[in-house]
mmCIF file of C-alpha atoms in Angstrom:
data_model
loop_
_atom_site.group_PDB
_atom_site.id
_atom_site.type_symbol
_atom_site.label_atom_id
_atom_site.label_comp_id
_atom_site.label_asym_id
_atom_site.label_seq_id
_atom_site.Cartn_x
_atom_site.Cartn_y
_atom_site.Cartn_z
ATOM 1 C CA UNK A 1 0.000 0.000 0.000
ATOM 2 C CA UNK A 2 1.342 3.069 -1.108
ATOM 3 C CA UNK A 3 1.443 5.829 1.757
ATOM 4 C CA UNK A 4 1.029 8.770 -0.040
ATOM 5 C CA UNK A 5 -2.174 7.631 -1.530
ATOM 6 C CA UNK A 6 -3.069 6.756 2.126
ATOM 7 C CA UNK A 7 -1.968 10.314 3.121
ATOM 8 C CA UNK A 8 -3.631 12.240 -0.024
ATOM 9 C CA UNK A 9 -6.492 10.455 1.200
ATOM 10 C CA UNK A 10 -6.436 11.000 4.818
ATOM 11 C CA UNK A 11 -6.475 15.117 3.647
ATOM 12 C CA UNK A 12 -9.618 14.304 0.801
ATOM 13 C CA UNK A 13 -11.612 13.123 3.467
ATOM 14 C CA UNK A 14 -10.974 15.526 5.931
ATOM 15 C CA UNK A 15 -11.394 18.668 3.323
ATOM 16 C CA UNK A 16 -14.894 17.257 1.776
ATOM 17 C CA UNK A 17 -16.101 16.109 5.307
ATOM 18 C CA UNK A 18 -15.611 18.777 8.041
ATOM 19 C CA UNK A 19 -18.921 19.913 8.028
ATOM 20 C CA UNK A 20 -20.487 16.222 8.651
ATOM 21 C CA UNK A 21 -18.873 16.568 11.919
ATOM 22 C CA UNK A 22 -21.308 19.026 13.397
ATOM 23 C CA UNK A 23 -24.584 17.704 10.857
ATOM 24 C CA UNK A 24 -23.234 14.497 13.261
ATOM 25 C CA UNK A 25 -23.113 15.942 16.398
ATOM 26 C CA UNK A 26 -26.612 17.163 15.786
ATOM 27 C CA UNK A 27 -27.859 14.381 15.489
ATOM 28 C CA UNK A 28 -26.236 12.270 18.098
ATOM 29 C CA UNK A 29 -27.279 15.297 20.402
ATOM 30 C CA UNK A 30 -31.104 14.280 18.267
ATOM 31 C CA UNK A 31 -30.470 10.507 19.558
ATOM 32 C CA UNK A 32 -29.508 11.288 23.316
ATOM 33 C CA UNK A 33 -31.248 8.923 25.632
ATOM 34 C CA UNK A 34 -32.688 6.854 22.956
ATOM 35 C CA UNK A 35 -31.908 3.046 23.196
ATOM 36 C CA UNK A 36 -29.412 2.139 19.834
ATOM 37 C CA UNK A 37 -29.526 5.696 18.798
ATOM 38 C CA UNK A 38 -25.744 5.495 17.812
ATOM 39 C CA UNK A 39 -26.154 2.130 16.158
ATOM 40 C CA UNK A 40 -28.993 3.723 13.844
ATOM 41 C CA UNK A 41 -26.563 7.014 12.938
ATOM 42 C CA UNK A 42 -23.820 4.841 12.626
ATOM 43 C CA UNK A 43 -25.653 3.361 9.783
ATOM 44 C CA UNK A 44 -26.853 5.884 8.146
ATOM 45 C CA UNK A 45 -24.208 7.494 7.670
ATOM 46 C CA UNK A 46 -22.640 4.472 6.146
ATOM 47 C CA UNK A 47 -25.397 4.083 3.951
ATOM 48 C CA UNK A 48 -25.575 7.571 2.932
ATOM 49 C CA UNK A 49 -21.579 7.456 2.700
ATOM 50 C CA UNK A 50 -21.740 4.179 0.895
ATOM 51 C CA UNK A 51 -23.807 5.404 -1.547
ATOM 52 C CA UNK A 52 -21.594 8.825 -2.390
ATOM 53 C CA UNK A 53 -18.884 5.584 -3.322
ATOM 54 C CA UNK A 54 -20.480 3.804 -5.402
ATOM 55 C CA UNK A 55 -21.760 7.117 -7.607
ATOM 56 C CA UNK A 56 -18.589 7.929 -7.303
ATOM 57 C CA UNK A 57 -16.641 4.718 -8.219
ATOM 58 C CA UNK A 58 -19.544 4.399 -10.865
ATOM 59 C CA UNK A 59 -18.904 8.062 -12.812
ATOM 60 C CA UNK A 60 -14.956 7.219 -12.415
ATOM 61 C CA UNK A 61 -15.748 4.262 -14.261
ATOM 62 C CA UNK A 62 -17.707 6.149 -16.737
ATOM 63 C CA UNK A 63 -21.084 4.977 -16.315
ATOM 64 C CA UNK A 64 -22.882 7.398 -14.230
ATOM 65 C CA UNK A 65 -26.490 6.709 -12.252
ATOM 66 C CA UNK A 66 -27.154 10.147 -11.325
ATOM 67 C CA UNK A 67 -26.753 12.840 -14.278
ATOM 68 C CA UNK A 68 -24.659 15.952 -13.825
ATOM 69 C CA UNK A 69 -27.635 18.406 -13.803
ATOM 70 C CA UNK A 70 -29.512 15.970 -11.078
ATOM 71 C CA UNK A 71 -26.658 16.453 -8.532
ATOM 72 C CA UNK A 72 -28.010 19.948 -7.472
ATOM 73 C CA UNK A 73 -31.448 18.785 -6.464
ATOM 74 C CA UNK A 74 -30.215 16.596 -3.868
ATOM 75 C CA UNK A 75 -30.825 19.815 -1.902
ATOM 76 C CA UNK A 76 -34.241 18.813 -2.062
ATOM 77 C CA UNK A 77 -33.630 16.053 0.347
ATOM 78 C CA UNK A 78 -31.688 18.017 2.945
ATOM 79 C CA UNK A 79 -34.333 20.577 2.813
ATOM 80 C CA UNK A 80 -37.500 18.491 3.444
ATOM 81 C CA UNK A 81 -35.769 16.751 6.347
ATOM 82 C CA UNK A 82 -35.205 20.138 7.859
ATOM 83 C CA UNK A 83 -38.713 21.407 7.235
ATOM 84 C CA UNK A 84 -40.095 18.334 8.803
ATOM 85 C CA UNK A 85 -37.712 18.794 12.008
ATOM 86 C CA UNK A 86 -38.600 22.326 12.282
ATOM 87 C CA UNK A 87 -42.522 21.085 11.872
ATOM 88 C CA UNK A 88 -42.054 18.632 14.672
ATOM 89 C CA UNK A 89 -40.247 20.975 16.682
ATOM 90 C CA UNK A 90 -42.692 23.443 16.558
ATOM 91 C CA UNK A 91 -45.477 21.029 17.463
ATOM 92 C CA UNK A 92 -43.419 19.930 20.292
ATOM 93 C CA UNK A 93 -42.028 23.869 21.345
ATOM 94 C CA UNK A 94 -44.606 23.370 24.854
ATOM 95 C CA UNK A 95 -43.148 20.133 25.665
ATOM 96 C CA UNK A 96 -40.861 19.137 28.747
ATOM 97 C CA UNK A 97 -37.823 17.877 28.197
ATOM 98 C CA UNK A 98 -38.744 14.867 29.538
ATOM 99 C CA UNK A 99 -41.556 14.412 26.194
ATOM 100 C CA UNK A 100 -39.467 15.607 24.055
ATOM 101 C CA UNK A 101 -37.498 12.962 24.464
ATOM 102 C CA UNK A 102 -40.345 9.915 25.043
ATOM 103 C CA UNK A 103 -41.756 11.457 21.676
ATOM 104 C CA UNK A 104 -39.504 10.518 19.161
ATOM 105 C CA UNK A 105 -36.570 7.533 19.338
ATOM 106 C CA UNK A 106 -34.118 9.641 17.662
ATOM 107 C CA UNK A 107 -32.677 9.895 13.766
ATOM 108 C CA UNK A 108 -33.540 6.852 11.812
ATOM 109 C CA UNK A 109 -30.590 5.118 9.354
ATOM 110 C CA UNK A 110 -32.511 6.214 6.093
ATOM 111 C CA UNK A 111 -33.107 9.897 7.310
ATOM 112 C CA UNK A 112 -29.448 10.021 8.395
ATOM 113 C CA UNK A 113 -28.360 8.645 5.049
ATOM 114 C CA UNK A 114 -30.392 10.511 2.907
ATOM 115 C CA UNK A 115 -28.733 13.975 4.686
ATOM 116 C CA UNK A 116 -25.286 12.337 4.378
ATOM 117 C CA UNK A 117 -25.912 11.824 0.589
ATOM 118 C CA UNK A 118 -27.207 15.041 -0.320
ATOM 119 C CA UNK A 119 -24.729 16.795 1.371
ATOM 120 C CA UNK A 120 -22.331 14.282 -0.723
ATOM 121 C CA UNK A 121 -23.121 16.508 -4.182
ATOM 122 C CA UNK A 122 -19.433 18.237 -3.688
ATOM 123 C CA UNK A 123 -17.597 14.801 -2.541
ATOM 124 C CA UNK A 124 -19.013 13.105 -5.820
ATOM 125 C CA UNK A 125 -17.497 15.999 -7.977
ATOM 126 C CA UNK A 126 -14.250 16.071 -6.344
ATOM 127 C CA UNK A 127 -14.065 12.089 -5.564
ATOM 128 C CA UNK A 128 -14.948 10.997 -9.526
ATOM 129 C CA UNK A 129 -11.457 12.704 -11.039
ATOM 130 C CA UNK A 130 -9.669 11.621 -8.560
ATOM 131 C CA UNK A 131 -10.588 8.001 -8.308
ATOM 132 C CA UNK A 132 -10.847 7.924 -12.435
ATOM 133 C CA UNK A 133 -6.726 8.797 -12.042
ATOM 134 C CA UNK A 134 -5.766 6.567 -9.329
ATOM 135 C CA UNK A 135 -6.533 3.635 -11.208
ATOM 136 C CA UNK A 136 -8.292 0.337 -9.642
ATOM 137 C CA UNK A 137 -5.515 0.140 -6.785
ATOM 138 C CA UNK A 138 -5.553 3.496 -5.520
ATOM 139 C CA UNK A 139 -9.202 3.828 -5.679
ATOM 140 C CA UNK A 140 -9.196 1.354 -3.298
ATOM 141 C CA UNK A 141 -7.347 2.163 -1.109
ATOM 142 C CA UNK A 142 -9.278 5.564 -0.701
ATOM 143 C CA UNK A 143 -12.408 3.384 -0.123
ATOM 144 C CA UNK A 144 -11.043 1.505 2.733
ATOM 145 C CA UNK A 145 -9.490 4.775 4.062
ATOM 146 C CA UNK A 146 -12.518 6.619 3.438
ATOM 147 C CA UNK A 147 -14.485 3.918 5.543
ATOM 148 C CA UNK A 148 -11.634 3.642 8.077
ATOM 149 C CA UNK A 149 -11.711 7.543 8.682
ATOM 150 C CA UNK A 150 -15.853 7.938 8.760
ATOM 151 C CA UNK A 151 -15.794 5.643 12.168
ATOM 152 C CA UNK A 152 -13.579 8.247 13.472
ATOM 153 C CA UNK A 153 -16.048 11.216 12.091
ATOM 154 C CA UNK A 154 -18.877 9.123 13.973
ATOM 155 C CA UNK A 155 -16.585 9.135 17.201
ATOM 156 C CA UNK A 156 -15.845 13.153 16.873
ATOM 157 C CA UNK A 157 -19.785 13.837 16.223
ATOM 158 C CA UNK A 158 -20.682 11.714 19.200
ATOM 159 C CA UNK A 159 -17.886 13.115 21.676
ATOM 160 C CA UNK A 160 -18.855 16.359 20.683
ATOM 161 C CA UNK A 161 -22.388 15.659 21.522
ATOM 162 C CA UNK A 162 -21.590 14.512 24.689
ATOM 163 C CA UNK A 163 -18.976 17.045 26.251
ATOM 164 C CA UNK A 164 -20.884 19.075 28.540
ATOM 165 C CA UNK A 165 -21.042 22.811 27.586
ATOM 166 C CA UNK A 166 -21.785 21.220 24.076
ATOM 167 C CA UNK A 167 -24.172 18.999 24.942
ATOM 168 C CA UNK A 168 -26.115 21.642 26.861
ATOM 169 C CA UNK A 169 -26.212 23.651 23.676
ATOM 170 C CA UNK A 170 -27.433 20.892 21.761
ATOM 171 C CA UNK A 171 -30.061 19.444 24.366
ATOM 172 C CA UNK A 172 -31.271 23.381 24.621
ATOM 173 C CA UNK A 173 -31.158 24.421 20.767
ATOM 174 C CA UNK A 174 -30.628 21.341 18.914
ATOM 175 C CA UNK A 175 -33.989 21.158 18.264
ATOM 176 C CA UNK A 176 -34.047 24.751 16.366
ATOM 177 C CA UNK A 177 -30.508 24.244 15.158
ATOM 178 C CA UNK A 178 -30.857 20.657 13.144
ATOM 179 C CA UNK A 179 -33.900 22.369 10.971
ATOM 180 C CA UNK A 180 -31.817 25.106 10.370
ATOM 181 C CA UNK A 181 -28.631 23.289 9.890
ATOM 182 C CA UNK A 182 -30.400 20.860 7.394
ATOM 183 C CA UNK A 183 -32.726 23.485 5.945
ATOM 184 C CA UNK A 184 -29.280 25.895 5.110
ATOM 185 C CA UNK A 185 -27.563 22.752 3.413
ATOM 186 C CA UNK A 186 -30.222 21.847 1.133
ATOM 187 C CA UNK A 187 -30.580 25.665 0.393
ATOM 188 C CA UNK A 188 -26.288 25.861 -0.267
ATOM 189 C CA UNK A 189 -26.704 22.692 -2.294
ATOM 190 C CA UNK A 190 -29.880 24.168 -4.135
ATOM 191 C CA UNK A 191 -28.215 27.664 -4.822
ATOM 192 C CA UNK A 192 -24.595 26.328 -5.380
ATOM 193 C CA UNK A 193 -25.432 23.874 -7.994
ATOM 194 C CA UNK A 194 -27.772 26.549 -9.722
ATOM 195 C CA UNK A 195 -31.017 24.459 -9.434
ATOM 196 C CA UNK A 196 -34.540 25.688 -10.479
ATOM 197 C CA UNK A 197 -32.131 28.601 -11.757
ATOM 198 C CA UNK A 198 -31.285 29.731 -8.654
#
């Protein structure tokens, strides 16, 4: 295994990913208290993540599932998760803390994977030349680093979540900061990738 693919990979992830860690931390914050909360992030985000791969690997290989101009409405998905959080938060805003958290059991896997894919629109463009220059080999190797390195993303999101000024925050305003959060990336991904001719 050549290092420097390992190291050019190491600083890919880390560039397209940074803002997964708090979109993470939200929702680990989202899951507190909630039996196998973790275990149902955990896989979403490898589903989502998984699936940003295999478009990827797929449009480095030529044959792509999702066309160029369909990349921008992703947003869409981001977006109507965040209205529906706001929705629920606003039908909850009387609520104790204590129903607040009986109400729901946390992020599901396919609402966590659906965010992490959306948000994915800018690791597909910059993942596809890369992997369709590193060849067979170095493409996987950024795979298996790429899956090595989002266990430790799920580990930052979740001690972030948990430290204690932080997890204040999040138990205070995470209900008002995920719609927004989610709502503002769907918007970026909307506006950046000039959809509905924004």
């Amino acid at each position: 295994m050549n290092l420097g693919i390992v190291g050019q990979a190491v600083g890919l992830f880390a560039v397209t990913n940074i803002d997964d860690i708090l979109v993470l931390a939200l929702f680990f914050a989202q899951g507190t208290g909630h039996r196998g909360a973790t275990r149902r992030i955990a896989l979403g985000q490898y589903l989502g993540f998984a699936a940003i791969l295999a478009v990827a690997v797929a449009a480095a290989f030529g044959a792509t599932f999702l066309p160029e101009k369909a990349i921008p409405y992703l947003g869409l998905l981001p977006l109507a998760l965040g209205v529906k959080a706001a929705v629920q938060a606003w039908r909850h805003r009387d609520d104790s803390q204590e129903e607040k958290k009986a109400g729901d059991g946390g992020p599901r896997p396919l609402e966590v994977a659906a965010v992490t894919f959306a948000n994915g629109g800018d690791n597909i463009g910059v993942y596809v030349p890369v992997f369709a220059t590193a060849g067979i080999g170095g493409m996987s190797v950024y795979v298996v680093v790429f899956l090595i390195l989002l266990a430790v993303w799920l580990a930052a999101g979740r001690y972030f979540a948990t430290r204690p000024v932080i997890a204040t925050a999040l138990s205070r305003w995470g209900h008002v900061l995920l719609p927004v959060v989610l709502i503002g990336i769907g918007l970026l991904i909307l506006i950046e990738g000039g959809a509905f001719g924004l």
